[in-house]
Coordinates of N, CA and C and ligand atoms in Angstrom, one line a residue:
X1 N 105.9 139.2 138.2 CA 106.6 137.8 138.1 C 105.8 137.1 137.0
X2 N 106.3 136.6 136.1 CA 105.8 135.8 134.9 C 105.3 134.4 135.5
X3 N 104.5 133.8 134.7 CA 103.8 132.3 135.1 C 105.0 131.5 134.9
X4 N 105.2 130.6 135.9 CA 106.6 129.7 135.9 C 106.0 128.4 135.8
X5 N 106.5 127.6 134.9 CA 106.5 126.1 134.9 C 107.6 125.5 135.0
X6 N 107.7 124.6 136.1 CA 109.1 123.9 136.3 C 108.7 122.3 135.9
X7 N 109.4 121.6 135.1 CA 109.1 120.4 134.8 C 110.3 119.3 135.3
X8 N 109.8 118.3 136.0 CA 110.9 117.3 136.5 C 110.7 115.9 135.6
X9 N 111.8 115.6 135.0 CA 111.5 114.5 134.0 C 112.8 113.8 133.8
X10 N 112.6 112.5 133.3 CA 113.9 111.8 133.0 C 114.2 112.0 131.5
X11 N 113.3 112.8 130.9 CA 113.5 112.9 129.4 C 113.6 114.4 129.1
X12 N 114.5 115.1 129.6 CA 114.6 116.6 129.5 C 114.5 117.1 128.0
X13 N 115.1 116.2 127.2 CA 115.3 116.6 125.8 C 113.9 116.8 125.0
X14 N 112.9 116.2 125.7 CA 111.6 116.3 125.1 C 111.2 117.7 125.1
X15 N 111.6 118.5 126.0 CA 111.2 120.0 126.1 C 112.1 121.1 125.5
X16 N 111.7 122.1 125.1 CA 110.3 122.6 125.2 C 109.6 121.8 124.1
X17 N 110.0 121.2 123.0 CA 109.2 120.4 122.2 C 108.0 121.3 121.6
X18 N 106.8 121.0 121.5 CA 105.9 121.7 120.9 C 105.5 123.1 121.6
X19 N 105.9 123.2 122.9 CA 105.8 124.3 123.5 C 106.8 125.6 123.1
X20 N 107.8 125.1 122.2 CA 108.7 126.1 121.7 C 108.0 126.7 120.4
X21 N 106.9 126.1 119.8 CA 106.3 126.7 118.6 C 104.9 127.4 118.9
X22 N 104.5 128.1 117.9 CA 103.2 128.6 117.8 C 102.9 129.6 119.0
X23 N 101.8 129.8 119.5 CA 101.5 130.8 120.4 C 102.4 130.7 121.8
X24 N 102.3 129.4 122.2 CA 103.2 129.2 123.6 C 104.7 129.6 123.3
X25 N 105.2 129.3 122.1 CA 106.6 129.5 121.8 C 106.8 130.9 121.7
X26 N 105.9 131.6 121.0 CA 106.2 133.1 121.0 C 106.1 133.7 122.3
X27 N 105.1 133.2 123.2 CA 105.1 133.9 124.4 C 106.3 133.5 125.3
X28 N 106.8 132.3 125.0 CA 108.1 131.9 125.8 C 109.2 132.9 125.5
X29 N 109.4 132.9 124.2 CA 110.5 133.8 123.8 C 110.2 135.3 124.2
X30 N 109.0 135.8 124.3 CA 108.9 137.2 124.7 C 108.8 137.3 126.2
X31 N 108.9 136.2 127.0 CA 109.1 136.4 128.3 C 107.7 136.4 129.1
X32 N 106.7 136.1 128.4 CA 105.2 136.0 129.1 C 105.2 135.0 130.0
X33 N 106.0 133.9 129.9 CA 105.9 132.8 130.9 C 107.5 132.2 130.8
X34 N 107.7 131.4 131.9 CA 109.0 130.7 131.9 C 108.9 129.2 131.9
X35 N 109.9 128.5 131.5 CA 110.0 127.2 131.5 C 111.3 126.6 132.1
X36 N 111.3 125.9 133.0 CA 112.5 125.3 133.7 C 112.5 123.9 133.7
X37 N 113.6 123.1 133.2 CA 113.4 121.8 133.0 C 114.5 121.3 133.9
X38 N 114.0 120.2 134.8 CA 115.0 119.5 135.7 C 115.3 118.1 135.4
X39 N 116.3 117.5 135.2 CA 116.6 116.1 134.9 C 116.7 115.5 136.1
X40 N 115.7 114.6 136.5 CA 115.5 113.7 137.6 C 116.9 112.9 137.9
X41 N 117.4 112.5 136.6 CA 118.5 111.6 136.7 C 119.8 112.4 137.5
X42 N 119.8 113.7 137.4 CA 120.9 114.5 138.0 C 120.8 114.2 139.5
X43 N 119.9 113.7 140.1 CA 119.8 113.4 141.6 C 119.9 112.1 141.9
X44 N 120.3 111.2 141.0 CA 120.7 109.8 141.4 C 121.9 109.8 142.2
X45 N 122.1 108.8 143.1 CA 123.3 108.8 143.8 C 124.2 107.7 143.5
X46 N 124.0 106.8 142.5 CA 125.0 105.8 142.2 C 125.6 106.0 140.8
X47 N 126.7 105.4 140.6 CA 127.4 105.8 139.2 C 126.4 105.4 138.1
X48 N 125.7 104.5 138.2 CA 124.7 104.3 137.0 C 123.5 105.2 136.8
X49 N 123.4 106.3 137.7 CA 122.6 107.3 137.7 C 121.2 106.7 137.8
X50 N 121.0 105.7 138.5 CA 119.6 104.9 138.5 C 118.5 105.7 139.1
X51 N 117.3 105.6 138.5 CA 116.3 106.4 138.9 C 115.1 105.5 139.3
X52 N 115.2 104.3 139.0 CA 114.2 103.4 139.0 C 114.6 102.0 139.9
X53 N 113.7 101.3 140.3 CA 114.0 99.9 140.9 C 112.8 98.9 140.8
X54 N 113.1 97.7 141.1 CA 112.1 96.7 141.0 C 110.8 97.0 141.9
X55 N 109.8 96.6 141.7 CA 108.5 97.0 142.5 C 108.7 96.0 143.9
X56 N 108.3 96.5 145.0 CA 108.3 95.8 146.2 C 106.9 94.8 146.0
X57 N 107.1 93.6 146.4 CA 106.1 92.7 146.3 C 106.0 91.9 145.0
X58 N 107.1 92.3 144.1 CA 107.2 91.7 142.8 C 106.4 92.2 141.5
X59 N 106.5 91.4 140.6 CA 105.7 92.0 139.3 C 106.6 92.6 138.3
X60 N 105.9 92.9 137.2 CA 106.6 93.4 136.0 C 107.0 95.0 136.3
X61 N 107.9 95.4 135.5 CA 108.2 96.8 135.4 C 109.1 97.3 136.5
X62 N 109.1 98.7 136.5 CA 110.1 99.4 137.4 C 109.4 100.5 138.0
X63 N 109.8 100.8 139.3 CA 109.3 101.9 140.0 C 110.3 103.0 140.1
X64 N 109.9 104.4 140.2 CA 110.8 105.4 140.3 C 111.1 105.6 141.8
X65 N 112.4 105.6 142.1 CA 112.8 105.5 143.5 C 112.4 106.9 144.2
X66 N 111.9 107.0 145.4 CA 111.4 108.2 146.2 C 112.5 109.1 146.7
X67 N 113.7 108.4 147.0 CA 114.8 109.3 147.5 C 115.3 110.2 146.3
X68 N 115.5 109.6 145.1 CA 116.0 110.4 143.9 C 114.9 111.5 143.6
X69 N 113.7 111.1 143.4 CA 112.5 112.1 143.1 C 112.6 113.3 144.0
X70 N 112.5 112.8 145.5 CA 112.5 113.8 146.4 C 113.5 114.8 146.3
X71 N 114.9 114.4 146.1 CA 116.1 115.3 146.0 C 115.7 116.3 144.8
X72 N 115.1 115.8 143.7 CA 114.9 116.6 142.6 C 113.8 117.6 142.9
X73 N 112.8 117.2 143.5 CA 111.8 118.2 144.0 C 112.2 119.2 145.0
X74 N 113.0 118.7 145.9 CA 113.7 119.8 146.9 C 114.5 120.6 146.3
X75 N 115.2 120.3 145.2 CA 116.1 121.4 144.6 C 115.3 122.3 143.7
X76 N 114.2 122.1 143.4 CA 113.1 123.1 142.7 C 112.8 124.1 143.7
X77 N 112.9 125.3 143.2 CA 112.5 126.6 144.0 C 111.3 126.3 144.9
X78 N 111.5 126.6 146.3 CA 110.2 126.2 147.2 C 109.5 127.6 147.1
X79 N 108.3 127.3 146.6 CA 107.4 128.5 146.6 C 106.1 128.1 146.6
X80 N 105.0 128.9 146.3 CA 103.7 128.6 146.6 C 103.0 127.9 145.3
X81 N 103.8 127.5 144.3 CA 103.2 126.9 143.1 C 102.7 125.5 143.6
X82 N 101.5 125.1 142.9 CA 101.1 123.7 143.3 C 102.2 122.8 142.7
X83 N 102.3 121.6 143.3 CA 103.1 120.6 142.9 C 102.2 119.5 142.3
X84 N 102.2 119.2 141.0 CA 101.3 118.3 140.4 C 102.2 117.1 139.7
X85 N 101.6 115.8 140.0 CA 102.1 114.8 139.3 C 101.2 114.2 138.2
X86 N 101.6 114.2 137.0 CA 100.9 113.7 135.9 C 100.9 112.2 136.0
X87 N 99.5 111.9 135.9 CA 99.3 110.5 136.2 C 97.9 110.1 135.7
X88 N 97.5 108.9 135.1 CA 96.3 108.5 134.7 C 95.4 108.2 135.9
X89 N 96.0 108.2 137.1 CA 95.3 108.0 138.2 C 94.8 109.2 139.0
X90 N 95.2 110.4 138.4 CA 94.6 111.7 139.0 C 93.4 112.1 138.6
X91 N 92.9 113.3 139.3 CA 91.7 113.9 138.9 C 91.8 114.4 137.6
X92 N 90.8 114.2 136.8 CA 90.7 114.8 135.4 C 90.9 116.3 135.3
X93 N 91.7 116.6 134.4 CA 92.0 118.1 134.2 C 90.9 118.7 133.5
X94 N 90.4 119.8 133.9 CA 89.3 120.5 133.5 C 89.7 121.9 133.0
X95 N 88.7 122.6 132.1 CA 89.1 124.1 131.9 C 89.1 125.0 133.1
X96 N 88.1 124.5 134.1 CA 88.1 125.3 135.2 C 89.4 125.3 136.0
X97 N 89.9 124.0 136.1 CA 91.2 123.9 136.7 C 92.4 124.7 136.0
X98 N 92.2 124.6 134.7 CA 93.3 125.2 133.9 C 93.3 126.8 134.1
X99 N 92.0 127.4 134.3 CA 91.9 128.6 134.6 C 92.5 129.2 135.9
X100 N 92.2 128.2 136.9 CA 92.8 128.5 138.2 C 94.3 128.4 138.2
X101 N 94.7 127.5 137.4 CA 96.2 127.3 137.4 C 96.7 128.5 136.7
X102 N 96.1 129.0 135.7 CA 96.8 130.2 134.9 C 96.7 131.4 135.7
X103 N 95.7 131.6 136.6 CA 95.6 132.6 137.6 C 96.6 132.6 138.6
X104 N 97.1 131.6 138.8 CA 98.3 131.4 140.0 C 99.7 131.8 139.5
X105 N 100.6 131.4 140.3 CA 102.0 131.7 140.0 C 102.7 130.9 139.0
X106 N 102.0 129.7 138.7 CA 102.6 128.7 137.9 C 102.4 127.4 138.5
X107 N 103.2 126.4 138.0 CA 103.2 125.1 138.5 C 104.6 124.2 138.5
X108 N 104.6 123.3 139.4 CA 105.7 122.4 139.3 C 105.1 121.0 138.8
X109 N 105.8 120.6 137.9 CA 105.1 119.3 137.1 C 106.1 118.2 137.3
X110 N 105.6 117.1 137.8 CA 106.4 115.9 138.2 C 105.9 114.9 136.9
X111 N 106.9 114.5 136.1 CA 106.5 113.5 135.1 C 106.8 112.1 135.4
X112 N 105.7 111.3 135.7 CA 106.0 109.9 136.0 C 106.4 109.0 134.8
X113 N 106.9 108.1 135.0 CA 107.5 106.9 134.1 C 107.5 105.6 134.7
X114 N 107.8 104.7 133.8 CA 107.8 103.3 134.4 C 106.4 102.9 134.9
X115 N 106.3 102.0 135.6 CA 105.0 101.4 136.2 C 104.5 102.4 137.2
X116 N 105.1 103.4 137.5 CA 104.7 104.3 138.6 C 105.8 104.8 139.4
X117 N 105.5 105.8 140.4 CA 106.4 106.2 141.3 C 106.2 105.9 142.7
X118 N 107.2 105.7 143.5 CA 107.0 105.1 144.9 C 105.8 105.9 145.6
X119 N 104.9 105.4 146.1 CA 103.8 106.1 146.8 C 104.1 107.0 147.8
X120 N 105.2 106.7 148.6 CA 105.5 107.6 149.7 C 106.0 108.9 149.4
X121 N 106.6 109.1 148.1 CA 107.0 110.4 147.7 C 105.8 111.4 147.4
X122 N 104.7 110.7 146.9 CA 103.6 111.4 146.5 C 103.0 112.1 147.8
X123 N 103.0 111.2 149.0 CA 102.4 111.9 150.3 C 103.6 112.8 150.9
X124 N 104.6 112.5 151.0 CA 105.7 113.3 151.6 C 106.0 114.6 150.9
X125 N 105.7 114.7 149.8 CA 106.0 116.0 149.0 C 104.6 116.7 148.5
X126 N 103.7 116.1 149.0 CA 102.2 116.7 148.7 C 102.1 116.9 147.2
X127 N 102.3 115.8 146.5 CA 102.0 115.7 145.1 C 100.6 115.5 144.7
X128 N 99.9 116.4 144.1 CA 98.6 116.2 143.5 C 98.6 115.7 142.1
X129 N 97.8 114.5 141.9 CA 97.8 113.6 140.9 C 96.6 114.3 139.8
X130 N 97.1 114.6 138.7 CA 96.3 115.1 137.6 C 96.3 114.3 136.4
X131 N 95.2 113.9 135.8 CA 95.2 113.3 134.6 C 94.7 114.1 133.4
X132 N 95.2 113.8 132.1 CA 94.6 114.5 131.0 C 93.5 113.8 130.3
X133 N 93.0 112.6 130.9 CA 92.1 111.8 130.1 C 92.3 110.3 130.4
X134 N 91.2 109.7 130.1 CA 91.1 108.1 130.5 C 91.8 107.3 129.3
X135 N 93.0 107.5 129.4 CA 93.9 106.6 128.4 C 95.2 106.8 129.0
X136 N 96.1 105.6 128.6 CA 97.4 105.7 129.3 C 98.5 106.1 128.3
X137 N 99.4 107.2 128.7 CA 100.4 107.5 127.9 C 101.7 106.8 128.5
X138 N 102.8 106.8 127.7 CA 103.9 106.2 128.3 C 104.7 106.9 129.2
X139 N 104.3 108.1 129.5 CA 104.8 108.9 130.6 C 104.1 110.2 130.7
X140 N 104.4 111.1 131.6 CA 103.7 112.3 132.1 C 104.2 113.3 131.3
X141 N 105.1 113.3 130.3 CA 105.8 114.4 129.6 C 104.7 115.2 128.6
X142 N 104.1 114.2 127.8 CA 103.2 114.9 126.9 C 102.0 115.5 127.7
X143 N 101.4 114.7 128.7 CA 100.5 115.4 129.7 C 100.8 116.6 130.1
X144 N 102.2 116.8 130.6 CA 102.6 118.0 131.3 C 102.5 119.1 130.2
X145 N 103.0 118.8 128.9 CA 103.0 119.8 127.8 C 101.6 120.2 127.5
X146 N 100.6 119.3 127.4 CA 99.2 119.6 127.4 C 98.6 120.6 128.4
X147 N 99.0 120.3 129.5 CA 98.5 121.1 130.6 C 99.0 122.5 130.6
X148 N 100.5 122.7 130.3 CA 101.1 123.9 130.3 C 100.5 124.7 129.0
X149 N 100.3 124.0 127.9 CA 99.6 124.7 126.7 C 98.5 125.4 127.0
X150 N 97.6 124.4 127.7 CA 96.3 125.1 127.9 C 96.3 126.2 128.9
X151 N 97.2 126.4 129.9 CA 97.5 127.4 130.8 C 98.0 128.7 130.0
X152 N 99.0 128.4 129.4 CA 99.7 129.6 128.9 C 98.9 130.4 127.8
X153 N 98.1 129.6 127.0 CA 97.1 130.3 126.1 C 96.2 131.4 126.7
X154 N 95.8 131.1 127.9 CA 95.1 131.9 128.6 C 95.7 133.2 129.4
X155 N 97.1 133.3 129.4 CA 97.8 134.3 130.0 C 97.4 135.6 129.3
X156 N 97.3 136.7 129.9 CA 97.3 138.0 129.2 C 98.2 138.3 128.3
X157 N 97.8 138.6 127.0 CA 98.8 139.0 125.9 C 99.2 137.9 125.1
X158 N 98.9 136.6 125.4 CA 99.4 135.4 124.6 C 98.4 135.3 123.4
X159 N 97.0 135.3 123.6 CA 96.2 135.2 122.5 C 96.0 136.5 121.8
X160 N 95.8 136.6 120.4 CA 95.5 137.8 119.7 C 94.3 138.5 120.2
X161 N 93.1 137.9 120.1 CA 91.9 138.6 120.3 C 91.6 138.0 121.9
X162 N 91.4 139.1 122.7 CA 91.2 138.7 124.1 C 90.0 138.1 124.4
X163 N 89.0 138.3 123.6 CA 87.7 137.5 123.8 C 87.6 136.1 123.4
X164 N 88.5 135.6 122.4 CA 88.4 134.5 121.6 C 88.3 133.1 122.7
X165 N 89.2 133.3 123.7 CA 89.2 132.1 124.8 C 88.0 131.9 125.6
X166 N 87.3 133.1 125.9 CA 86.2 133.0 126.6 C 85.0 132.5 125.9
X167 N 85.0 132.7 124.5 CA 83.8 132.4 123.6 C 83.8 130.9 123.2
X168 N 84.9 130.3 123.5 CA 85.0 128.9 122.8 C 84.5 127.8 123.8
X169 N 84.8 126.6 123.3 CA 84.4 125.3 124.0 C 84.7 125.4 125.4
X170 N 83.9 124.9 126.2 CA 84.0 124.8 127.7 C 83.9 126.0 128.6
X171 N 84.3 127.1 128.1 CA 84.2 128.4 128.9 C 82.9 128.6 129.3
X172 N 81.9 128.2 128.5 CA 80.4 128.4 128.7 C 80.0 127.1 129.0
X173 N 80.4 126.0 128.8 CA 79.9 124.7 129.0 C 79.4 124.2 127.7
X174 N 79.6 124.7 126.6 CA 79.1 124.1 125.4 C 80.3 124.0 124.4
X175 N 80.0 123.1 123.6 CA 81.1 122.8 122.4 C 81.2 124.1 121.3
X176 N 82.0 124.1 120.7 CA 82.1 125.4 119.7 C 81.0 125.1 118.6
X177 N 80.6 126.2 118.1 CA 79.7 126.2 116.7 C 80.7 125.9 115.7
X178 N 80.0 125.4 114.5 CA 80.9 125.3 113.3 C 81.2 126.6 112.7
X179 N 82.5 126.5 112.1 CA 83.1 127.8 111.3 C 83.1 127.5 109.9
X180 N 83.1 128.6 109.1 CA 83.2 128.5 107.5 C 84.1 129.5 107.2
X181 N 84.8 129.5 105.9 CA 85.3 130.8 105.3 C 85.3 130.4 103.8
X182 N 85.6 131.4 103.0 CA 85.6 131.2 101.6 C 86.2 130.0 101.1
X183 N 86.1 129.5 99.9 CA 84.9 129.9 99.2 C 83.5 129.6 99.5
X184 N 82.6 130.4 99.2 CA 81.1 130.2 99.4 C 80.7 128.9 99.1
X185 N 81.0 128.5 98.0 CA 80.5 127.2 97.5 C 81.8 126.1 97.5
X186 N 81.9 125.1 98.1 CA 83.1 124.4 98.0 C 82.6 122.9 98.0
X187 N 83.1 122.2 96.8 CA 82.7 120.7 96.5 C 81.3 120.7 96.7
X188 N 80.5 121.4 96.2 CA 79.0 121.5 96.3 C 78.3 121.7 97.5
X189 N 79.2 122.2 98.5 CA 78.6 122.5 99.9 C 78.7 124.0 100.1
X190 N 77.6 124.6 100.4 CA 77.6 126.1 100.6 C 77.7 126.4 102.0
X191 N 78.2 127.4 102.4 CA 78.3 128.2 103.7 C 76.8 128.5 104.0
X192 N 76.2 128.1 105.2 CA 75.0 128.3 105.7 C 74.6 129.8 105.5
X193 N 73.4 129.9 104.7 CA 73.1 131.4 104.2 C 73.0 132.4 105.3
X194 N 72.6 132.0 106.3 CA 72.3 132.9 107.4 C 73.8 133.8 107.9
X195 N 74.9 133.0 107.7 CA 76.1 133.5 108.1 C 76.4 134.6 107.1
X196 N 75.9 134.7 105.9 CA 76.2 135.7 105.0 C 75.3 136.7 104.9
X197 N 74.2 136.7 105.8 CA 73.0 137.7 105.8 C 73.6 139.0 106.3
X198 N 74.6 139.0 107.1 CA 74.9 140.3 107.8 C 74.1 140.7 109.0
X199 N 73.1 139.9 109.4 CA 72.2 140.1 110.5 C 72.9 139.5 111.7
X200 N 73.6 140.3 112.6 CA 74.4 139.8 113.7 C 73.7 139.1 114.7
X201 N 72.4 139.6 115.0 CA 71.5 138.9 116.0 C 71.2 137.5 115.5
X202 N 70.8 137.4 114.3 CA 70.4 136.1 113.8 C 71.7 135.1 113.7
X203 N 72.7 135.6 113.3 CA 74.0 134.9 113.2 C 74.2 134.3 114.7
X204 N 74.1 135.3 115.7 CA 74.6 134.8 117.1 C 73.5 133.7 117.5
X205 N 72.2 134.0 117.0 CA 71.3 132.8 117.5 C 71.5 131.7 116.9
X206 N 71.9 131.6 115.6 CA 72.2 130.4 114.9 C 73.4 129.7 115.4
X207 N 74.3 130.4 115.9 CA 75.7 129.8 116.4 C 75.2 129.2 117.8
X208 N 74.6 130.0 118.5 CA 74.2 129.4 119.8 C 73.3 128.0 119.8
X209 N 72.4 128.0 118.8 CA 71.6 126.8 118.5 C 72.4 125.6 118.1
X210 N 73.6 125.9 117.3 CA 74.4 125.0 116.7 C 75.3 124.3 117.8
X211 N 75.7 125.4 118.6 CA 76.5 124.8 119.8 C 75.7 124.0 120.7
X212 N 74.6 124.4 121.0 CA 73.7 123.4 121.9 C 73.4 122.2 121.2
X213 N 73.1 122.2 120.0 CA 72.8 120.9 119.3 C 74.0 119.9 119.3
X214 N 75.2 120.5 119.0 CA 76.5 119.7 119.1 C 76.7 119.2 120.5
X215 N 76.5 120.0 121.5 CA 76.8 119.6 123.0 C 75.8 118.4 123.3
X216 N 74.4 118.5 122.9 CA 73.5 117.5 123.3 C 73.9 116.2 122.6
X217 N 74.3 116.3 121.3 CA 74.4 115.1 120.5 C 75.7 114.4 121.0
X218 N 76.7 115.2 121.1 CA 78.0 114.6 121.3 C 78.4 114.5 122.7
X219 N 78.1 115.3 123.6 CA 78.4 115.3 125.0 C 77.3 115.4 126.0
X220 N 76.5 114.4 126.1 CA 75.3 114.3 127.0 C 75.8 114.8 128.4
X221 N 77.0 114.4 128.9 CA 77.5 114.7 130.2 C 77.6 116.3 130.3
X222 N 78.2 117.0 129.2 CA 78.4 118.5 129.4 C 77.0 119.2 129.3
X223 N 76.0 118.5 128.4 CA 74.7 119.0 128.2 C 74.0 119.2 129.6
X224 N 74.0 118.1 130.1 CA 73.3 117.9 131.6 C 73.9 119.0 132.5
X225 N 75.1 119.1 132.5 CA 75.7 120.1 133.4 C 75.3 121.5 133.1
X226 N 75.4 121.8 131.8 CA 74.9 123.1 131.1 C 73.5 123.4 131.5
X227 N 72.6 122.4 131.4 CA 71.2 122.7 131.7 C 71.1 123.0 133.2
X228 N 71.8 122.2 134.1 CA 71.7 122.5 135.5 C 72.3 123.9 136.0
X229 N 73.5 124.3 135.3 CA 74.0 125.5 135.6 C 73.3 126.7 135.1
X230 N 72.7 126.7 133.7 CA 72.0 128.0 133.4 C 70.6 127.9 133.4
X231 N 70.0 126.7 133.6 CA 68.5 126.8 133.7 C 67.9 126.3 135.0
X232 N 68.8 126.0 135.7 CA 68.5 125.4 137.2 C 67.6 124.3 137.0
X233 N 67.6 123.4 136.0 CA 66.8 122.4 136.0 C 67.8 121.1 135.5
X234 N 67.0 120.0 135.3 CA 67.9 118.8 134.9 C 67.1 118.2 133.7
X235 N 66.5 119.0 132.9 CA 65.8 118.5 131.8 C 66.8 117.6 130.8
X236 N 66.5 116.4 130.4 CA 67.6 115.7 129.5 C 67.2 115.8 128.1
X237 N 66.6 116.9 127.6 CA 66.3 117.0 126.2 C 67.3 117.8 125.6
Ligands
ADE301 N1 100.7 109.6 132.3 C1 100.4 108.5 131.7 N2 99.0 108.6 131.1 C2 98.6 109.9 131.6 C3 97.2 110.6 131.6 N3 96.2 110.2 130.7 N4 97.3 111.9 132.1 C4 98.3 112.3 132.8 N5 99.4 111.7 132.9 C5 99.6 110.5 132.3

């Protein structure tokens, strides 16, 4: 069974969007994963196909109706896939979570819109809220695409070189080291000499040191976690 993504949205025309190009698109076309889009509006019950209503208690904006969204969820294949609601209120998505999702059967992704969705449907359908970062998008669609892209590229057969996913940022808890390619001298800037030395041990040590320095400078949070994980200490240097 291939990895299956089911997306529930009021903007079905946004999909596959970028997921139809590049690595994810090729893998989709060759059947390494599947994408099913469900239009929440198809489950409205009035002639205007309403999916939202005014917030209880007053205030600006609109709230997605629980009955319509629940019908859309219930019409999606009931299986063991996690049901995720993309929301800035959710637990932050991490590479570890992406790896876990990628190793499972797929995901059912509910895209929120408006000022939010009725809280009761989150509990009644066990939706787990997931955020892709501390900023607010206009809806969950782009977040769902980001999550799917991050999972799909880890599926066996999707990436060209099988080791390249494991070597890069976050897999080990470090940011990626700098890369260079020809020309050797560009706008007065040379490629670091060691990378042209052919000495693979020295090159690996240089890359490792560069990755550690970048992580320490840019992401002290990751650096502290890295030190704790790999050195069993909490030195902050
Ligand atoms: N919807 C709106 N903002 C979001 C975010 N940061 N992450 C996930 N879903 C969202």
